[in-house]
XYZ file of C-alpha atoms in Angstrom:
734
model
C 2.782 15.172 50.247
C 1.925 12.323 47.786
C 3.778 9.830 49.910
C 1.703 10.876 52.845
C -1.816 10.908 51.200
C -2.144 7.275 50.280
C -1.337 5.584 53.702
C -3.166 8.476 55.425
C -6.196 7.787 53.495
C -6.064 4.145 53.998
C -5.507 4.521 57.659
C -8.409 6.964 58.127
C -10.709 4.591 56.315
C -9.649 1.901 58.730
C -10.233 4.172 61.773
C -13.658 5.014 60.589
C -14.557 1.395 59.931
C -13.516 0.430 63.452
C -15.591 3.275 64.955
C -18.709 2.324 62.746
C -18.348 -1.302 63.898
C -18.121 -0.182 67.469
C -21.087 2.065 67.291
C -23.217 -0.624 65.681
C -22.613 -2.803 68.833
C -20.836 -5.823 67.207
C -17.399 -5.103 68.688
C -19.151 -3.734 71.895
C -20.875 -6.798 72.265
C -17.750 -8.904 72.025
C -15.853 -6.661 74.499
C -18.755 -6.693 77.028
C -19.852 -10.358 76.553
C -17.496 -11.840 78.985
C -17.718 -11.472 82.710
C -13.925 -11.234 82.993
C -14.069 -7.726 81.505
C -12.969 -5.363 84.268
C -15.472 -3.019 85.870
C -13.840 -0.620 88.349
C -15.632 -0.173 91.650
C -15.573 3.343 92.933
C -13.357 3.449 95.966
C -14.417 6.022 98.671
C -11.080 7.465 99.905
C -10.602 9.659 102.967
C -8.505 12.624 102.518
C -4.934 12.095 103.741
C -5.306 15.145 106.008
C -8.004 13.599 108.027
C -6.542 10.111 108.296
C -4.810 10.087 111.678
C -4.984 6.287 111.688
C -3.706 5.763 108.106
C -0.409 4.320 109.293
C -1.832 2.674 112.260
C -4.409 0.270 111.026
C -4.110 -2.837 108.991
C -6.450 -1.551 106.232
C -4.385 1.385 105.194
C -5.994 4.032 102.893
C -4.871 3.926 99.364
C -1.730 5.788 98.537
C -3.406 8.500 96.472
C -6.543 10.621 96.809
C -8.914 12.214 94.431
C -11.467 10.785 91.837
C -10.004 7.509 90.552
C -12.759 6.933 88.060
C -11.910 7.372 84.292
C -8.155 7.148 85.033
C -6.243 5.162 82.475
C -4.317 3.161 85.038
C -6.986 2.818 87.556
C -7.261 -0.870 87.169
C -3.952 -1.143 88.933
C -4.122 -2.942 92.389
C -3.792 -0.097 94.692
C -6.621 -0.336 97.146
C -6.675 -1.326 100.816
C -6.431 -5.045 100.133
C -3.281 -4.661 98.112
C -1.654 -2.594 100.897
C -2.580 -5.113 103.385
C -0.748 -7.999 101.659
C 2.297 -5.892 100.780
C 4.292 -3.637 103.051
C 2.759 -4.814 106.465
C -0.120 -2.329 106.045
C 1.931 0.572 105.022
C -0.203 2.752 102.957
C 2.839 3.803 100.955
C 3.047 0.251 99.616
C -0.057 0.138 97.470
C 1.116 2.353 94.578
C 4.512 0.484 94.536
C 2.716 -2.875 94.451
C 0.629 -1.656 91.408
C 3.952 -1.285 89.391
C 4.308 -5.071 89.700
C 0.744 -6.283 89.536
C -0.187 -3.879 86.701
C 2.735 -4.814 84.528
C 1.248 -8.270 83.547
C -2.309 -6.892 83.018
C -4.009 -5.917 79.873
C -4.678 -2.266 80.507
C -4.415 1.182 78.877
C -2.559 2.425 82.074
C 1.002 3.297 82.116
C 2.224 0.490 84.566
C 1.168 -1.975 81.896
C 3.668 -0.972 79.333
C 6.876 -3.050 78.815
C 8.981 -0.303 80.190
C 10.257 1.116 83.372
C 7.371 3.240 84.823
C 7.034 5.196 88.122
C 3.898 6.865 89.399
C 3.820 9.969 91.788
C 0.649 10.351 93.813
C -0.659 13.142 95.872
C 0.587 11.541 99.144
C 4.081 11.436 97.606
C 3.818 15.236 96.635
C 2.767 15.920 100.270
C 6.041 14.514 101.413
C 8.008 16.681 99.197
C 9.590 20.139 99.742
C 8.592 22.287 96.695
C 11.229 25.215 96.999
C 10.431 28.402 95.302
C 7.444 26.896 93.259
C 10.097 24.842 91.334
C 8.552 21.995 89.657
C 11.687 19.915 89.373
C 11.135 19.110 93.087
C 8.203 16.967 92.122
C 10.768 14.450 90.709
C 13.507 14.706 93.279
C 12.750 11.400 95.011
C 11.908 9.662 91.670
C 14.467 6.921 90.569
C 16.577 7.891 87.501
C 15.327 11.517 87.068
C 18.000 14.169 87.761
C 16.241 17.202 89.302
C 18.109 20.545 89.163
C 17.312 24.322 89.204
C 18.010 27.047 86.774
C 16.999 29.659 89.493
C 16.399 32.323 86.891
C 12.701 32.794 87.391
C 10.187 31.125 85.009
C 12.588 29.728 82.588
C 11.368 26.124 82.293
C 11.564 22.828 84.004
C 14.971 21.498 84.848
C 15.012 17.747 84.860
C 16.764 15.057 82.834
C 16.651 11.286 82.493
C 18.146 8.296 80.748
C 21.178 10.351 79.732
C 19.233 13.315 78.269
C 20.045 16.474 79.918
C 16.820 18.477 79.879
C 13.030 18.277 79.912
C 13.141 19.342 76.339
C 13.785 15.705 75.364
C 10.915 14.348 77.423
C 7.290 14.443 75.987
C 5.085 16.297 78.559
C 1.399 16.020 78.613
C -1.124 17.578 81.311
C -4.657 16.453 80.869
C -3.967 15.425 77.205
C -2.475 18.851 76.426
C 1.190 18.712 75.068
C 3.443 21.030 77.130
C 6.677 21.146 74.993
C 7.147 24.329 73.069
C 9.069 24.386 69.792
C 11.294 27.247 70.965
C 14.467 29.185 70.314
C 15.293 29.073 73.996
C 15.457 25.238 73.718
C 13.634 23.174 71.229
C 10.955 21.445 73.216
C 11.179 23.575 76.256
C 8.612 22.752 79.072
C 7.215 25.239 81.604
C 5.259 23.770 84.521
C 5.435 26.480 87.213
C 1.896 27.259 86.345
C 0.737 23.805 87.795
C -0.080 23.855 91.639
C 1.162 20.620 93.142
C -2.109 20.165 95.174
C -4.039 20.088 91.914
C -2.289 16.884 90.710
C -4.035 13.641 90.940
C -1.037 11.487 89.518
C 2.223 11.749 87.496
C 3.083 8.955 85.190
C 6.751 8.610 84.407
C 7.368 6.387 81.435
C 11.055 5.647 80.655
C 11.697 5.479 76.978
C 9.561 6.200 73.769
C 7.272 3.239 74.318
C 3.642 4.442 74.039
C 2.264 5.083 70.581
C -0.291 7.535 72.315
C 2.631 10.231 72.512
C 4.326 11.707 69.707
C 6.739 14.805 69.319
C 9.507 15.269 71.888
C 9.113 11.754 73.425
C 12.636 10.897 73.165
C 13.955 10.057 76.680
C 10.359 9.130 77.507
C 7.060 10.553 78.544
C 5.632 12.343 81.657
C 1.983 12.262 81.729
C 0.206 14.438 84.361
C -3.541 14.081 85.286
C -5.160 16.730 87.464
C -7.716 16.198 90.165
C -11.440 16.508 89.495
C -12.280 17.417 93.100
C -10.995 17.325 96.600
C -12.662 15.997 99.734
C -13.170 19.404 101.162
C -12.241 23.044 100.610
C -9.139 24.298 102.323
C -6.859 27.291 102.853
C -3.017 27.141 103.347
C -0.384 29.726 104.243
C 3.348 29.193 104.063
C 6.444 31.316 104.943
C 10.032 30.802 104.715
C 13.653 32.027 104.185
C 14.311 35.105 102.129
C 10.873 36.661 102.510
C 8.995 33.658 100.977
C 5.244 33.666 101.255
C 2.624 31.485 99.819
C -1.094 31.563 99.863
C -3.344 28.784 98.597
C -7.071 28.390 98.624
C -9.022 25.314 97.195
C -12.710 25.374 96.947
C -14.353 21.936 96.091
C -17.371 19.856 97.114
C -17.928 16.251 95.866
C -21.597 16.628 96.616
C -22.358 19.116 93.938
C -23.018 18.331 90.321
C -21.131 19.703 88.331
C -18.393 19.057 90.684
C -16.163 22.116 91.231
C -12.346 22.056 91.956
C -11.241 25.664 92.113
C -7.751 26.634 93.024
C -6.105 30.033 93.736
C -2.286 29.994 94.233
C 0.036 33.008 95.006
C 3.758 32.948 95.602
C 6.166 35.765 96.447
C 9.946 35.680 97.428
C 12.635 38.329 97.612
C 15.372 35.696 96.838
C 18.770 34.845 98.228
C 20.789 36.981 95.897
C 20.308 40.406 94.671
C 17.619 40.879 91.870
C 16.327 37.324 92.483
C 12.872 38.262 93.500
C 9.859 36.219 92.157
C 6.054 36.872 92.077
C 3.638 34.551 90.524
C -0.021 33.567 90.734
C -2.135 30.726 89.417
C -5.858 30.321 88.940
C -6.965 26.745 88.128
C -10.844 26.242 87.733
C -12.245 22.941 86.807
C -15.853 21.612 86.744
C -16.644 17.849 86.035
C -20.124 16.393 85.234
C -21.215 12.859 84.291
C -22.564 12.733 80.822
C -23.604 9.983 78.231
C -21.829 7.202 80.265
C -18.687 9.318 80.884
C -17.252 12.181 82.600
C -16.781 15.563 81.007
C -14.412 17.917 82.633
C -13.982 21.607 81.653
C -10.876 23.562 82.892
C -9.535 27.020 82.673
C -6.237 28.133 83.968
C -4.288 31.443 83.921
C -0.806 32.019 85.220
C 1.533 34.970 85.357
C 4.904 35.582 86.933
C 7.331 38.439 87.052
C 10.903 37.899 88.207
C 14.405 39.157 88.424
C 17.388 37.040 87.375
C 20.630 37.322 89.413
C 22.605 35.668 86.522
C 25.358 33.102 86.373
C 28.823 34.259 87.578
C 32.235 32.405 87.503
C 32.744 29.982 90.330
C 36.461 30.766 90.613
C 35.569 34.559 90.962
C 33.300 33.635 93.965
C 35.837 31.306 95.506
C 38.502 33.900 95.421
C 36.233 36.734 96.680
C 36.476 38.865 93.604
C 32.657 38.541 93.091
C 30.422 38.707 96.128
C 28.415 35.595 96.338
C 25.014 37.491 96.567
C 25.773 40.130 94.088
C 23.664 39.955 90.850
C 25.498 40.161 87.474
C 23.133 42.663 86.108
C 20.121 44.430 88.081
C 18.013 44.470 84.887
C 18.018 40.773 84.125
C 14.650 39.062 84.575
C 11.442 38.642 82.660
C 7.708 37.898 82.739
C 5.270 35.122 81.623
C 1.593 35.140 80.758
C -0.171 31.758 80.110
C -3.754 30.769 79.668
C -5.275 27.453 78.745
C -8.930 26.173 78.237
C -9.267 22.411 78.246
C -12.017 19.804 77.790
C -11.555 16.179 78.621
C -13.981 13.288 78.168
C -13.391 9.687 79.456
C -15.536 6.609 80.412
C -16.959 6.929 83.960
C -16.120 3.346 84.859
C -13.624 0.912 83.420
C -11.197 1.516 80.548
C -13.452 0.380 77.559
C -14.778 3.414 75.472
C -14.102 6.740 73.861
C -11.664 9.215 75.264
C -11.431 12.810 74.032
C -9.341 15.944 74.677
C -9.692 19.563 73.242
C -7.624 22.566 74.145
C -6.774 26.044 73.383
C -3.487 27.630 74.759
C -1.692 30.766 74.902
C 1.766 31.669 75.945
C 3.699 34.909 76.039
C 6.966 35.512 77.748
C 10.086 37.647 77.608
C 13.485 37.358 79.278
C 16.075 40.092 79.692
C 19.627 38.730 80.098
C 23.265 39.553 80.221
C 26.075 36.880 79.860
C 29.422 37.022 81.656
C 31.558 39.274 81.619
C 29.764 42.340 82.719
C 30.839 44.213 79.447
C 28.734 41.981 77.387
C 25.486 43.548 76.028
C 22.139 42.845 77.509
C 19.578 41.157 75.343
C 15.967 40.170 75.177
C 14.154 37.040 73.860
C 10.335 37.307 73.309
C 8.113 34.294 72.587
C 4.591 34.397 71.734
C 2.704 31.209 71.041
C -1.022 30.479 70.698
C -1.827 26.849 69.771
C -4.846 24.709 69.759
C -5.610 21.042 69.135
C -7.181 17.773 70.373
C -6.986 14.044 70.692
C -9.513 11.276 70.462
C -9.100 7.458 70.782
C -11.260 4.340 71.289
C -10.133 1.582 73.595
C -11.501 -1.871 72.809
C -11.205 -4.455 75.567
C -11.495 -8.051 74.881
C -11.785 -9.407 78.453
C -8.466 -9.978 80.220
C -6.956 -11.224 76.994
C -6.435 -8.321 74.709
C -7.098 -4.671 73.891
C -6.709 -2.342 71.053
C -6.466 1.411 71.131
C -7.210 3.423 67.891
C -6.954 7.135 67.752
C -5.501 10.348 66.405
C -4.481 13.832 67.499
C -3.682 17.311 66.086
C -1.915 20.383 67.193
C -1.959 23.795 65.372
C 0.655 26.356 66.348
C 1.405 30.001 65.466
C 4.003 32.154 67.096
C 6.578 34.795 67.048
C 10.190 34.620 68.154
C 12.333 37.631 68.500
C 15.740 38.509 69.974
C 17.275 42.026 70.165
C 19.749 43.937 72.187
C 18.583 46.255 75.042
C 19.734 48.670 77.575
C 18.075 48.491 80.934
C 15.102 46.616 79.242
C 14.746 49.112 76.376
C 15.361 48.087 72.776
C 18.629 49.446 71.515
C 19.135 47.728 68.250
C 17.156 46.123 65.489
C 16.260 42.228 65.836
C 19.259 39.864 65.996
C 16.582 37.472 64.574
C 12.756 37.606 64.113
C 10.475 34.825 63.065
C 6.752 34.321 62.528
C 5.926 30.659 62.638
C 3.203 28.391 61.741
C 3.451 24.671 62.790
C 0.868 22.037 62.166
C 0.774 18.290 63.283
C -1.560 15.498 62.417
C -1.017 12.231 64.161
C -2.657 8.811 64.092
C -1.805 5.680 66.354
C -2.467 2.206 67.073
C -1.550 0.344 70.183
C -2.499 -3.241 71.069
C -1.927 -5.802 73.869
C -2.435 -9.518 73.837
C -1.878 -12.270 76.405
C -1.192 -15.570 74.446
C -0.550 -17.198 77.856
C -1.391 -16.186 81.355
C 2.439 -15.547 82.033
C 3.183 -13.615 78.872
C 2.099 -10.416 77.188
C 3.007 -8.846 73.986
C 2.548 -5.080 73.471
C 2.874 -3.382 70.106
C 2.276 0.137 68.754
C 2.630 2.253 65.655
C 2.405 5.961 65.315
C 2.161 8.153 62.282
C 2.814 11.826 62.168
C 2.643 14.526 59.497
C 4.088 18.003 60.078
C 4.032 21.109 58.032
C 6.266 24.114 59.347
C 6.004 27.500 57.847
C 8.937 29.866 58.566
C 8.740 33.730 57.908
C 12.345 34.542 58.491
C 12.344 38.306 58.832
C 16.053 38.614 59.480
C 16.929 36.555 56.410
C 13.965 36.530 54.141
C 15.649 34.373 51.569
C 15.543 31.527 54.183
C 11.820 31.800 54.515
C 9.657 28.891 53.321
C 7.672 25.799 54.187
C 8.723 22.436 55.319
C 6.625 19.088 55.095
C 7.655 16.160 57.446
C 6.242 12.503 57.579
C 7.435 10.085 60.360
C 6.377 6.778 61.620
C 7.469 5.489 65.086
C 6.897 1.773 65.752
C 7.198 0.158 69.287
C 7.021 -3.401 70.367
C 7.654 -5.120 73.699
C 6.889 -8.040 75.885
C 6.257 -8.960 79.533
C 6.918 -12.285 81.125
C 5.673 -13.188 84.595
C 7.333 -16.408 85.694
C 5.705 -15.868 89.252
C 2.991 -13.780 90.621
C 5.209 -11.032 91.885
C 7.934 -10.982 89.322
C 8.089 -9.430 85.829
C 10.593 -9.477 83.047
C 10.043 -6.979 80.287
C 11.807 -5.745 77.225
C 11.033 -3.535 74.293
C 12.348 -1.610 71.333
C 10.827 1.745 70.392
C 11.353 4.848 68.199
C 10.965 8.442 69.274
C 11.545 11.754 67.552
C 11.402 15.535 67.674
C 10.656 18.262 64.898
C 13.683 20.229 63.675
C 14.180 23.593 65.462
C 13.356 26.527 63.273
C 16.973 27.748 63.595
C 18.049 24.310 62.052
C 15.737 24.662 59.126
C 15.728 28.384 58.538
C 19.056 29.919 60.039
C 19.107 33.658 60.567
C 22.924 33.959 60.596
C 24.621 35.340 57.495
C 26.189 32.784 55.171
C 23.837 29.980 56.232
C 21.198 28.555 53.969
C 17.736 27.143 54.501
C 17.382 23.251 54.789
C 13.845 22.467 54.144
C 14.764 18.863 53.345
C 15.871 18.288 56.998
C 14.031 15.356 58.536
C 12.783 14.757 61.989
C 15.692 13.364 64.252
C 14.930 10.049 65.457
C 15.803 8.277 68.715
C 15.910 4.384 68.713
C 15.955 2.746 72.197
C 16.186 -0.883 73.314
C 15.399 -1.895 76.953
C 15.454 -5.062 79.169
C 14.335 -4.828 82.720
C 12.445 -6.486 85.603
C 10.579 -5.634 88.815
C 9.477 -7.808 91.637
C 8.138 -7.727 95.244
C 9.726 -10.053 97.880
C 8.991 -11.182 101.330
C 5.858 -8.991 101.542
C 7.895 -5.765 102.209
C 10.629 -5.258 99.409
C 10.275 -3.828 95.930
C 13.095 -4.122 93.510
C 13.456 -2.937 89.955
C 16.234 -2.845 87.407
C 16.491 -1.663 83.839
C 19.234 -1.502 81.091
C 18.895 0.576 77.877
C 20.818 1.397 74.809
C 19.704 4.499 72.837
C 20.819 6.172 69.588
C 19.978 9.808 68.769
C 20.264 11.624 65.627
C 21.409 15.254 65.431
C 21.183 16.140 69.182
C 20.622 19.641 70.207
C 22.288 21.310 73.148
C 21.152 24.754 74.302
C 24.036 26.900 75.365
C 23.454 30.702 76.257
C 20.029 30.636 74.627
C 21.309 29.205 71.380
C 20.678 25.614 70.152
C 23.806 23.660 68.810
C 23.903 20.411 67.021
C 26.543 18.378 68.687
C 26.087 15.325 66.330
C 24.666 11.904 66.464
C 24.919 10.317 70.016
C 24.710 6.979 71.671
C 23.856 6.156 75.283
C 23.903 2.956 77.272
C 22.885 3.124 80.917
C 21.094 1.234 83.829
C 18.907 2.093 86.704
C 18.487 0.178 89.993
C 15.611 0.969 92.443
C 14.772 -0.501 95.899
C 11.913 0.309 98.326
C 11.625 -1.559 101.658
C 8.548 -1.482 103.962
C 9.551 -3.116 107.362
C 6.528 -1.780 108.951
C 3.420 0.279 108.654
C 5.063 3.267 110.232
C 8.635 2.893 108.457
C 9.809 2.763 104.796
C 13.045 3.292 102.959
C 13.991 3.982 99.360
C 17.367 4.028 97.307
C 18.115 4.226 93.689
C 21.197 4.452 91.504
C 21.469 5.445 87.822
C 24.498 5.192 85.618
C 24.893 6.466 82.037
C 27.670 6.656 79.362
C 26.615 9.238 76.754
C 29.014 9.704 73.764
C 28.929 11.636 70.515
C 29.415 9.318 67.513
C 30.424 11.841 65.076
C 30.849 15.216 66.724
C 30.219 18.465 64.949
C 33.382 19.842 66.756
C 35.884 16.998 66.161
C 37.349 15.542 69.470
C 34.308 16.564 71.547
C 33.056 13.084 72.316
C 31.170 13.644 75.474
C 27.430 14.781 75.420
C 27.446 17.996 77.453
C 25.507 18.463 80.746
C 24.998 14.671 81.427
C 26.196 13.478 84.858
C 27.453 9.808 84.853
C 26.277 8.991 88.410
C 22.860 9.695 90.125
C 22.171 8.493 93.645
C 18.920 9.061 95.654
C 17.915 7.689 99.115
C 15.380 8.437 101.905
C 13.513 7.338 104.847
C 9.885 7.918 106.006
C 8.925 7.520 109.686
C 5.311 7.931 110.903
C 3.729 7.979 114.340
C -0.025 7.675 115.076
C -1.675 9.321 117.941
C -5.149 8.008 117.402
C -7.859 10.743 117.594
C -5.051 13.377 118.246
C -3.705 12.977 114.646
C -0.350 11.657 113.345
C 3.187 12.863 112.536
C 5.050 12.004 109.389
C 8.819 12.799 109.008
C 10.704 12.513 105.627
C 14.497 12.807 105.048
C 15.641 12.280 101.488
C 19.061 12.877 99.565
C 20.002 13.397 95.883
C 23.590 13.239 94.586
C 24.930 13.494 91.020
C 28.417 13.738 89.587
C 29.573 16.828 87.790
C 28.610 16.851 84.092
C 31.006 17.815 81.375
C 30.832 20.980 79.453
C 32.977 22.216 76.375
C 34.328 25.695 75.577
C 33.961 26.487 71.831
C 36.043 23.895 69.812
C 38.440 22.874 72.687
C 38.418 19.100 72.982
C 39.177 18.902 76.807
C 35.911 19.187 78.750
C 35.353 21.310 81.773
C 33.694 19.401 84.630
C 31.304 21.000 86.964
C 31.608 20.087 90.723
C 29.633 17.210 92.068
C 26.281 18.280 93.736
C 24.273 16.816 96.555
C 21.270 18.041 98.547
C 19.469 17.100 101.634
C 15.738 17.641 102.293
C 13.718 17.218 105.553
C 10.093 17.595 106.163
C 8.016 17.193 109.404
C 4.310 17.054 109.009
C 1.451 16.957 111.596
C -2.170 16.209 110.477
C -5.275 16.010 112.662
C -8.699 17.524 113.507
C -8.902 19.336 110.217
C -5.442 21.052 110.636
C -2.124 20.267 108.928
C 1.144 21.884 109.684
C 4.684 21.194 108.413
C 8.230 22.392 108.863
C 10.804 21.743 106.231
C 14.406 22.362 105.564
C 16.888 22.031 102.660
C 20.729 21.843 102.930
C 23.044 22.129 99.844
C 26.316 21.550 101.670
C 28.805 22.261 98.918
C 29.620 26.003 99.035
C 30.983 26.350 95.586
C 28.523 23.972 93.860
C 25.060 24.129 92.412
C 22.589 21.784 90.519
C 23.134 23.663 87.343
C 26.234 25.152 85.702
C 26.802 26.790 82.425
C 30.027 27.980 80.725
C 31.160 31.253 79.146
C 34.454 31.157 77.474
C 36.646 28.884 79.473
C 34.809 29.674 82.715
C 32.371 27.557 84.650
C 29.459 29.895 85.738
C 26.760 29.287 88.208
C 23.986 30.857 90.395
C 25.408 30.490 93.932
C 22.632 28.922 96.014
C 21.963 29.289 99.848
C 23.392 26.480 101.934
C 20.370 26.422 104.142
C 16.584 27.181 103.573
C 13.662 26.745 105.995
C 9.905 26.878 105.392
C 6.680 26.328 107.466
C 3.038 26.293 106.697
C -0.428 25.711 108.218
C -3.539 24.286 106.440
C -7.238 24.145 107.576
C -9.721 21.975 105.776
C -13.393 22.825 105.960
C -15.141 19.482 106.503
């Protein structure tokens, strides 16, 4: 604590000094005293569902809808003029162009970072099939992100990137609220099923730990989600599909009201493909926004609940041989429920990037899962998690014309929680706790991030983050391992962007990320294991070099190479976290988008990674489990405009990844899951206030799935349907 106090005090003095100067007007006058300081003009955007000519006019509408004021990356060139000069008027091109033009600008937005960045917009989301309310589908077209499905209810988000297998190693934020749970089920687990896709304004995917604004769990990178403040009109939607799927969605919003309401009610119900795979869930998402003191204040309350059955994972060889029927559940009592509530306040400048930003939140999560592992003779068990937490973040962004900027701020998160595991029979407790914990976790963070352009063709970006953690563990299973841990970690980042020509960038960076130790690492519950309160935060160190460019007015290209070193990597197997050892990764990503006309575009991407364990905990197990070596994505969008009668849009896209390795106990020869691929198709009509769609998904490999586990020497999976169909109808009240 002494080592922490002195630099903490010095930094806080510096922070308050900067704020005092800003308040006195000296720095504000300097930042505002140049006409080159950017002032965002408000862009009036027609809703995509009432844009029959969006792909037929030369002045295509911007790629995304919603209120763009006070968005950190709103300075990117994504308006009609940008789309007109890139992509032959194709409205899909605007957000793609901003990834190139935004890279060389001085901006707080994600595209300005010296890293590989992708942005997902509402119109991108409209082109996606979101099956079973599975949030991994939001990323299935995004280059370098491996999207997969646990198919066992509301377990968590199944994605990986840059050679990390799960979302647990990606820092997730929604409206400034951290989403990663320090959890027994998986340290850093993310649950996003509560978030209605139609409520999303944009998703920023930042590859690598290269923003000082984000701290814990930002190892593979950061995914920052910003929700909408309003919709152009109120609407109702009804959907139905295979296996008894039904969805009802109602949105109430009016941009003419102040405060501006954005109220969302979302319900989903499905019987499921296999026995005991039913799912029912509902979300209420209520947000009000009002201009105040030169900014916009938003208040949001959300509540989510889900109840589900889990069909379980069964051996693929048993299914192949016919010994286990494909649709038969492992245990009819598997399943669980989740209850989640959140209250959030956000404040940001109403126009431009200069000024004060603040977020405040209160969050509550409760969930339980009943589960049995193969074989059927195993005991059923339950895992309960209860976790209230609150916190906030505040930072001030100083802008010095188009030449430099400095962001200074801090954040905090205060967790308490309970974790329990115990054996059950038909969901009734049958034994004392296998483990039980009462937890208290505290985080105080401070950060600086600056950008400067010493030359019009060069930019330097640097950041430094300090974090202080206290973790209190009340180990009810092994009281002698109870105690308190204090951690102090700094994570620097530095990078550059060079722009030799107007539409070509070269960037590079070096950065450090980290995660807090799992409570089972510090305070084990197993007999014979001692507490380790001196355990430090495992660090990840990454180096990148990449480039992006636009060519011929219609082609976007991007490439990135990275090298990553990770300390004490955790892998979750059968609800247990295992330290596989220190790991190293090297890989690259290639991406291309082609816009030959306003009614046609293509995309393709390829990612390769070599993920190895340097000093394996189990000697001879040198491959990082669950990491596919190859990932391929491709797709095409075709549009047809019928003037006043509306427009039709068709999307076909594909994902493939090679089978990842898994290990059985201490055996050195890995098991490889089968390769997996999936095809998605969506046909959408929009016109005269109505929007309808038809979608299909094909998983052609009969004995493969997007996620495999292993029990003993057997590969286990949840057999998916080969075909799924869905259709829906929406009406907007203009």
